[in-house]
Coordinates of C-alpha atoms and ligand atoms in Angstrom, one line a residue:
M1 CA 111.3 93.7 50.4
T2 CA 108.5 96.3 50.7
G3 CA 108.8 99.9 49.6
K4 CA 111.6 98.9 46.9
T5 CA 110.9 100.0 43.0
L6 CA 112.1 97.0 40.8
Q7 CA 113.3 97.5 37.5
F8 CA 113.0 94.9 34.7
P9 CA 115.0 94.5 31.6
N10 CA 113.5 96.1 28.6
T11 CA 112.9 92.6 26.9
F12 CA 111.0 91.3 29.6
F13 CA 107.3 91.2 28.6
W14 CA 104.2 91.9 30.3
G15 CA 100.4 90.4 29.5
A16 CA 97.2 88.9 30.7
A17 CA 95.7 85.3 30.2
T18 CA 92.3 83.7 29.7
A19 CA 91.0 80.4 28.8
A20 CA 88.5 80.0 26.4
H21 CA 86.2 77.7 28.5
Q22 CA 86.5 80.3 31.3
I23 CA 85.4 83.5 29.3
E24 CA 83.6 82.3 25.8
G25 CA 80.3 81.0 26.7
N26 CA 78.4 78.2 25.5
N27 CA 81.0 75.7 24.7
V28 CA 78.2 73.1 24.5
S29 CA 80.6 70.5 23.0
S30 CA 83.0 69.8 25.7
D31 CA 83.2 67.7 28.9
W32 CA 83.1 70.3 31.2
W33 CA 80.0 71.9 29.9
E34 CA 78.3 68.1 30.3
R35 CA 79.5 67.9 33.8
E36 CA 78.1 71.4 34.8
H37 CA 74.5 70.2 33.4
M38 CA 74.8 66.8 35.3
Q39 CA 72.9 65.8 38.2
N40 CA 75.4 65.7 41.2
G41 CA 78.2 67.4 39.0
G42 CA 79.3 69.1 42.3
L43 CA 79.7 72.4 40.8
S44 CA 77.9 75.3 42.0
E45 CA 77.4 77.1 38.8
A46 CA 77.4 76.6 35.3
S47 CA 79.7 78.5 32.8
G48 CA 76.5 79.6 30.5
D49 CA 77.4 82.5 28.7
A50 CA 80.7 83.2 30.8
C51 CA 81.8 86.6 29.5
D52 CA 80.4 86.0 25.8
S53 CA 84.4 86.5 24.6
Y54 CA 83.4 84.3 21.9
N55 CA 81.7 87.5 20.2
R56 CA 83.7 90.0 22.3
Y57 CA 87.2 89.1 22.0
D58 CA 88.0 92.1 20.0
E59 CA 86.9 94.5 22.7
D60 CA 88.8 92.2 25.1
I61 CA 92.2 92.6 23.1
R62 CA 91.7 96.3 22.4
L63 CA 91.3 96.8 26.3
L64 CA 94.4 94.7 27.2
A65 CA 96.2 96.7 24.4
S66 CA 95.1 100.1 25.5
S67 CA 96.5 99.5 29.1
G68 CA 100.1 99.0 27.5
L69 CA 100.1 95.4 27.9
Q70 CA 102.3 93.4 25.4
Y71 CA 101.1 89.8 25.3
Y72 CA 97.9 88.1 25.4
R73 CA 97.8 84.6 26.3
F74 CA 94.7 82.7 25.5
S75 CA 93.4 79.0 24.6
L76 CA 92.1 77.5 21.1
E77 CA 88.9 75.2 22.3
W78 CA 89.3 71.7 21.1
A79 CA 85.6 71.1 21.7
R80 CA 84.7 73.9 19.3
I81 CA 87.3 72.7 16.6
E82 CA 86.3 69.1 16.5
P83 CA 82.9 68.7 18.1
E84 CA 82.6 65.0 16.9
E85 CA 85.6 62.6 16.4
G86 CA 87.3 63.6 12.9
C87 CA 84.9 66.5 12.1
F88 CA 86.8 69.8 12.1
S89 CA 85.1 73.1 11.8
K90 CA 86.9 75.2 9.6
A91 CA 84.3 78.0 10.6
Q92 CA 85.9 77.6 14.4
I93 CA 89.3 77.5 12.9
I94 CA 89.1 80.9 11.0
H95 CA 87.2 82.4 14.4
Y96 CA 90.7 81.4 16.2
R97 CA 92.8 83.0 13.2
N98 CA 90.6 86.1 13.6
M99 CA 91.7 86.5 17.1
I100 CA 95.0 85.8 16.4
E101 CA 94.7 88.8 13.6
A102 CA 92.9 91.1 16.4
C103 CA 95.9 90.8 18.6
H104 CA 98.2 92.0 15.7
R105 CA 96.1 94.5 14.7
Y106 CA 96.2 95.9 18.3
G107 CA 100.0 95.5 18.7
V108 CA 99.5 92.6 21.0
E109 CA 101.7 89.6 20.9
P110 CA 99.3 86.4 20.9
M111 CA 100.6 83.3 23.3
V112 CA 98.1 80.6 22.0
T113 CA 97.2 77.6 24.5
L114 CA 96.1 74.5 22.3
H115 CA 94.7 72.8 25.6
H116 CA 93.4 74.5 28.9
M117 CA 91.6 71.9 30.8
T118 CA 88.4 71.2 28.8
L119 CA 88.1 68.4 26.2
P120 CA 85.5 67.6 23.6
S121 CA 82.8 65.2 25.0
W122 CA 83.6 62.4 22.5
F123 CA 87.1 62.5 23.5
A124 CA 86.2 62.1 27.4
R125 CA 83.7 59.4 26.9
K126 CA 86.5 57.4 24.9
G127 CA 88.7 57.5 28.1
G128 CA 90.0 61.1 27.7
W129 CA 93.8 60.7 28.3
R130 CA 93.1 57.2 29.4
S131 CA 92.4 56.2 25.9
A132 CA 94.5 54.1 23.8
D133 CA 94.9 56.7 20.8
A134 CA 94.9 59.7 23.0
V135 CA 98.1 60.8 21.8
D136 CA 97.4 60.5 18.3
L137 CA 94.0 62.3 18.4
F138 CA 95.8 65.3 19.9
V139 CA 98.4 65.3 17.4
R140 CA 95.8 65.2 15.0
Y141 CA 94.0 68.0 16.4
V142 CA 97.4 69.7 16.6
K143 CA 98.2 69.5 12.9
E144 CA 94.5 70.7 12.1
V145 CA 95.4 74.1 13.8
S146 CA 98.7 74.6 12.8
P147 CA 98.0 76.6 9.9
I148 CA 96.6 79.2 11.9
L149 CA 99.9 79.5 13.8
H150 CA 102.2 80.4 11.0
D151 CA 102.8 84.0 12.1
V152 CA 102.6 83.2 15.9
K153 CA 105.7 83.3 18.2
W154 CA 104.7 81.4 21.4
V155 CA 102.6 78.1 21.8
C156 CA 101.7 76.3 24.8
T157 CA 100.6 72.8 23.6
I158 CA 99.0 71.8 27.5
N159 CA 98.0 73.7 30.2
E160 CA 98.9 72.4 33.6
P161 CA 99.1 68.7 32.5
N162 CA 99.9 67.9 36.2
M163 CA 96.1 69.2 37.3
V164 CA 95.0 67.4 34.3
A165 CA 96.5 64.2 35.4
M166 CA 95.0 64.8 38.8
T167 CA 91.5 65.4 37.1
W168 CA 91.8 62.4 35.2
N169 CA 92.2 60.5 38.5
G170 CA 88.9 61.2 39.9
T171 CA 89.7 64.6 41.2
D172 CA 87.1 67.1 41.4
G173 CA 88.1 69.5 39.0
A174 CA 86.5 72.5 40.8
D175 CA 89.1 71.9 43.7
M176 CA 92.1 71.6 41.2
A177 CA 94.1 73.9 43.0
A178 CA 93.3 73.3 46.7
A179 CA 95.8 72.5 49.2
S180 CA 95.4 68.6 49.4
L181 CA 96.2 67.0 45.8
P182 CA 95.0 63.7 45.3
Q183 CA 97.5 61.0 44.5
P184 CA 98.5 61.5 40.7
D185 CA 98.7 58.7 38.2
L186 CA 102.1 59.1 36.3
T187 CA 100.8 56.7 33.2
I188 CA 98.5 59.6 32.5
G189 CA 101.3 62.0 33.1
G190 CA 103.5 59.9 30.6
T191 CA 100.9 60.2 27.8
L192 CA 100.3 63.8 28.2
A193 CA 104.2 64.0 27.9
K194 CA 104.4 62.1 25.2
A195 CA 101.3 64.2 23.6
H196 CA 103.3 67.6 24.5
K197 CA 106.6 66.1 22.9
A198 CA 104.8 65.1 19.6
A199 CA 103.0 68.1 19.4
C200 CA 106.4 70.2 19.9
D201 CA 107.7 67.9 16.8
V202 CA 104.5 68.8 14.9
L203 CA 104.9 72.3 15.3
H204 CA 108.9 72.8 14.9
G205 CA 108.2 70.5 11.7
E206 CA 106.2 73.2 10.3
Y207 CA 107.6 76.4 11.9
P208 CA 111.4 75.6 13.5
S209 CA 111.7 79.2 15.4
L210 CA 108.2 78.7 17.0
M211 CA 108.7 78.8 21.1
V212 CA 106.7 75.6 22.3
G213 CA 106.3 74.7 25.8
W214 CA 104.0 73.9 28.4
T215 CA 102.8 75.4 31.6
V216 CA 103.0 73.4 35.1
A217 CA 100.9 74.3 38.4
T218 CA 103.5 74.9 40.8
Q219 CA 102.6 74.7 44.5
A220 CA 105.6 76.0 46.5
F221 CA 105.7 73.1 48.6
H222 CA 107.2 73.7 52.0
A223 CA 108.6 70.9 54.1
M224 CA 107.8 71.0 57.9
P225 CA 110.7 70.7 60.0
G226 CA 112.1 67.2 59.2
C227 CA 109.9 66.4 56.4
E228 CA 112.2 67.2 53.5
K229 CA 111.9 63.3 52.3
E230 CA 107.9 63.2 52.2
T231 CA 108.1 66.4 50.6
E232 CA 110.2 65.5 47.9
E233 CA 108.0 62.3 47.4
Y234 CA 104.7 64.5 47.6
A235 CA 106.3 66.8 45.2
Y236 CA 107.4 64.5 42.3
P237 CA 104.3 63.3 40.9
R238 CA 102.4 66.1 41.2
E239 CA 105.0 68.9 39.8
N240 CA 108.4 68.1 39.2
Y241 CA 108.0 65.2 37.2
Y242 CA 106.0 67.8 34.5
L243 CA 109.2 70.2 35.3
E244 CA 111.7 67.6 34.1
V245 CA 109.8 66.7 30.9
A246 CA 110.4 70.4 30.0
N247 CA 114.0 69.8 29.8
G248 CA 115.2 70.7 26.2
D249 CA 111.8 72.4 25.4
D250 CA 112.1 76.2 24.4
W251 CA 110.5 77.6 27.4
L252 CA 108.4 76.2 30.6
G253 CA 105.5 78.4 31.8
V254 CA 105.3 78.9 35.7
Q255 CA 101.8 79.2 37.1
G256 CA 102.0 79.8 40.9
Y257 CA 99.4 81.1 43.4
L258 CA 99.7 79.3 46.6
R259 CA 102.2 77.4 48.8
T260 CA 101.5 73.7 50.4
F261 CA 103.0 72.9 53.8
I262 CA 104.1 69.2 53.9
G263 CA 104.4 67.1 56.9
K264 CA 104.9 63.4 57.6
D265 CA 101.3 62.1 56.4
G266 CA 100.9 64.7 53.5
P267 CA 99.6 68.4 53.5
V268 CA 99.1 70.1 56.7
P269 CA 96.3 72.9 56.6
F270 CA 97.2 76.4 57.4
P271 CA 96.0 78.2 60.7
D272 CA 92.6 79.6 60.6
D273 CA 94.1 83.4 61.1
V274 CA 96.2 83.7 58.1
E275 CA 94.4 85.8 55.1
R276 CA 92.5 83.7 52.6
T277 CA 91.8 84.8 49.2
L278 CA 88.0 84.2 47.5
T279 CA 89.6 80.8 46.3
G280 CA 90.4 79.9 50.1
W281 CA 94.2 79.9 49.4
E282 CA 96.6 81.6 51.8
Y283 CA 97.4 85.0 50.6
F284 CA 101.0 84.3 50.0
P285 CA 102.8 86.4 47.4
P286 CA 106.1 85.0 47.0
A287 CA 104.9 81.7 46.0
V288 CA 105.3 81.9 42.7
G289 CA 109.3 83.0 42.8
I290 CA 109.2 79.7 44.7
G291 CA 107.9 77.9 41.9
V292 CA 109.9 80.0 39.2
R293 CA 113.2 78.9 41.2
N294 CA 112.1 74.9 41.4
A295 CA 111.3 75.1 37.5
W296 CA 114.5 76.3 36.6
D297 CA 116.2 73.7 38.7
K298 CA 114.2 70.8 38.0
S299 CA 113.9 71.5 34.2
G300 CA 117.7 72.1 33.9
H301 CA 117.5 75.7 33.2
T302 CA 114.9 75.7 30.4
P303 CA 113.7 79.5 29.9
I304 CA 111.0 80.5 32.1
V305 CA 108.0 82.5 31.5
V306 CA 105.5 83.2 34.4
T307 CA 102.4 82.2 32.3
E308 CA 100.0 82.7 35.4
N309 CA 99.7 84.3 38.7
G310 CA 97.3 86.4 40.3
I311 CA 94.9 86.6 43.1
A312 CA 90.9 85.8 43.6
T313 CA 90.0 89.0 45.6
A314 CA 87.0 91.8 45.4
D315 CA 89.6 94.1 46.8
D316 CA 91.9 95.6 43.9
K317 CA 94.2 97.0 46.1
R318 CA 94.8 93.6 47.5
R319 CA 95.4 92.6 43.9
L320 CA 98.1 95.4 43.6
D321 CA 99.8 94.1 46.8
Y322 CA 99.9 90.9 45.6
T323 CA 101.2 91.2 42.4
Y324 CA 103.8 93.6 43.7
G325 CA 104.8 90.9 46.6
A326 CA 105.0 88.2 43.2
L327 CA 106.9 90.6 41.3
C328 CA 109.5 90.9 44.1
A329 CA 109.8 87.3 44.1
I330 CA 110.4 87.1 40.4
R331 CA 112.8 89.6 40.2
S332 CA 114.7 88.4 43.1
A333 CA 115.2 85.1 41.5
M334 CA 116.1 86.8 38.2
D335 CA 119.1 88.7 40.2
D336 CA 119.9 84.9 41.1
G337 CA 120.7 84.4 37.6
I338 CA 117.3 82.5 36.6
D339 CA 116.3 83.3 32.9
V340 CA 112.6 84.9 33.3
R341 CA 111.1 86.1 29.9
G342 CA 108.0 87.5 30.9
Y343 CA 105.0 87.9 33.4
I344 CA 101.5 87.2 32.0
H345 CA 98.5 87.8 34.8
W346 CA 95.7 85.6 35.6
S347 CA 93.4 86.9 34.7
L348 CA 92.5 89.5 31.8
L349 CA 88.7 89.1 32.8
D350 CA 86.4 88.2 36.0
N351 CA 85.6 84.7 34.4
Y352 CA 84.3 81.3 35.2
E353 CA 86.6 80.0 37.8
W354 CA 85.9 76.0 37.3
G355 CA 82.2 75.9 38.8
S356 CA 81.7 79.6 40.3
F357 CA 81.7 83.0 39.0
K358 CA 82.4 84.3 42.4
P359 CA 86.4 84.0 42.9
T360 CA 87.3 87.3 40.8
F361 CA 90.6 87.1 39.4
G362 CA 90.1 89.8 36.8
L363 CA 92.1 93.0 35.9
V364 CA 88.5 93.9 34.3
A365 CA 85.3 93.4 35.6
V366 CA 82.4 92.0 33.7
D367 CA 78.8 92.5 34.4
H368 CA 77.1 89.1 33.7
E369 CA 73.8 90.1 32.5
T370 CA 75.0 92.7 30.3
F371 CA 78.8 91.6 29.4
E372 CA 79.9 95.1 29.8
R373 CA 83.4 95.5 30.6
K374 CA 84.7 97.6 33.4
P375 CA 88.5 97.8 33.8
K376 CA 90.1 98.0 37.3
L377 CA 92.6 99.9 38.4
S378 CA 94.9 96.9 38.8
L379 CA 94.8 97.1 34.8
Q380 CA 95.8 100.7 34.7
W381 CA 98.6 100.0 37.2
L382 CA 100.0 96.8 35.6
G383 CA 99.8 98.4 32.1
N384 CA 102.2 101.3 33.3
V385 CA 104.5 98.5 34.6
A386 CA 104.4 97.1 31.2
K387 CA 105.4 100.5 29.5
T388 CA 108.1 101.4 31.9
G389 CA 109.5 98.1 33.2
T390 CA 109.4 99.8 36.9
V391 CA 107.6 98.5 39.5
G392 CA 106.6 101.0 42.7
D393 CA 105.0 99.4 45.6
P394 CA 101.7 100.1 45.5
S395 CA 101.0 100.8 49.0
E396 CA 103.0 104.2 48.7
R397 CA 100.9 105.3 46.1
Ligands
BGC401 C1 94.5 77.5 35.6 C2 93.3 78.6 35.7 C3 92.4 79.0 36.9 C4 93.6 79.3 37.5 C5 93.1 79.8 38.8 C6 94.8 77.9 37.0 O1 94.8 76.5 37.6 O2 94.9 77.3 34.5 O3 92.4 78.0 34.5 O4 91.5 79.7 36.7 O5 94.5 78.6 37.7 O6 92.6 78.7 39.9

């Protein structure tokens, strides 16, 4: 694979992603903010001002656009829009409309996520996704924000519902993508699926041609010899159920970073001598390709967008190598007939990684004292990929 130059179709799109809580700062009405300020919340740092993107989104979008990237995936923050139950802030809705307009001004296609991990505190206190009226409350929020989506083409209803379900099962959210995932509760999974389908109906009712989907965390489960059955059982409630729900959707987001070995008794730790990233995950670029293939298969061939892929590293050259390896795996899945529409890198900015600023996933560095943005070589590299559709092996530069 190494050394190969890859060519992607002209229609294939390229972008970068963020999520509101991880970049905006001062998201004070959310359950995560509450947790960050709790004694024994189990997090090493609070999000605080994060990247101050609430005020600096224009600069962020301009940087993305000037690199050559074409799509910006960002999220609306439900906790800002509805800080108390039934109390919707028009000013916050206008704020997000302004973000959409900034994208259009810079020639960038916005991909809007309606729910990315964080919840309004009042909703969480009611029991969150366990609450009897969870679906209705989510749908009411979606109806409130739908007017600002009239010229948007891509919407993600819920980010990583599989991780959300595990978080609501008492998991440590800061450890969400770690190798060993706890037993998820498919009752919550079912509620999230209902909320997703109801949101799809609302949005299609308003905008029939809107591309609506959800994005699933894929784990590239790898069966140890003779453990195929255990792997299937482990993967179903943690990933495959959510991929099946996407059958019939307009598109399905695949988010892939790592692989997980499954033995007779569940996940098997990988050896100490393998390269790890700043999140402690194995350095394994092909993971996303495995995720794409599994998603295509389990969803009954729903069109795929890679909505997150990237690496936490302080070494930007390693980011190029990782991304090249990931794109080789995606290109190979496409060569086998899988319909992959685009690639959105995680993340545009070095941001708040659910408990710490240390794992740096960004194409752009952020000084957390001054909020100055410093584009990395990887932004320029991926921007050139977007402009040409051609990906050379970065180790040959
Ligand atoms: C999430 C992001 C997160 C990233 C890296 C995904 O699980 O959607 O919010 O920062 O992976 O951990």
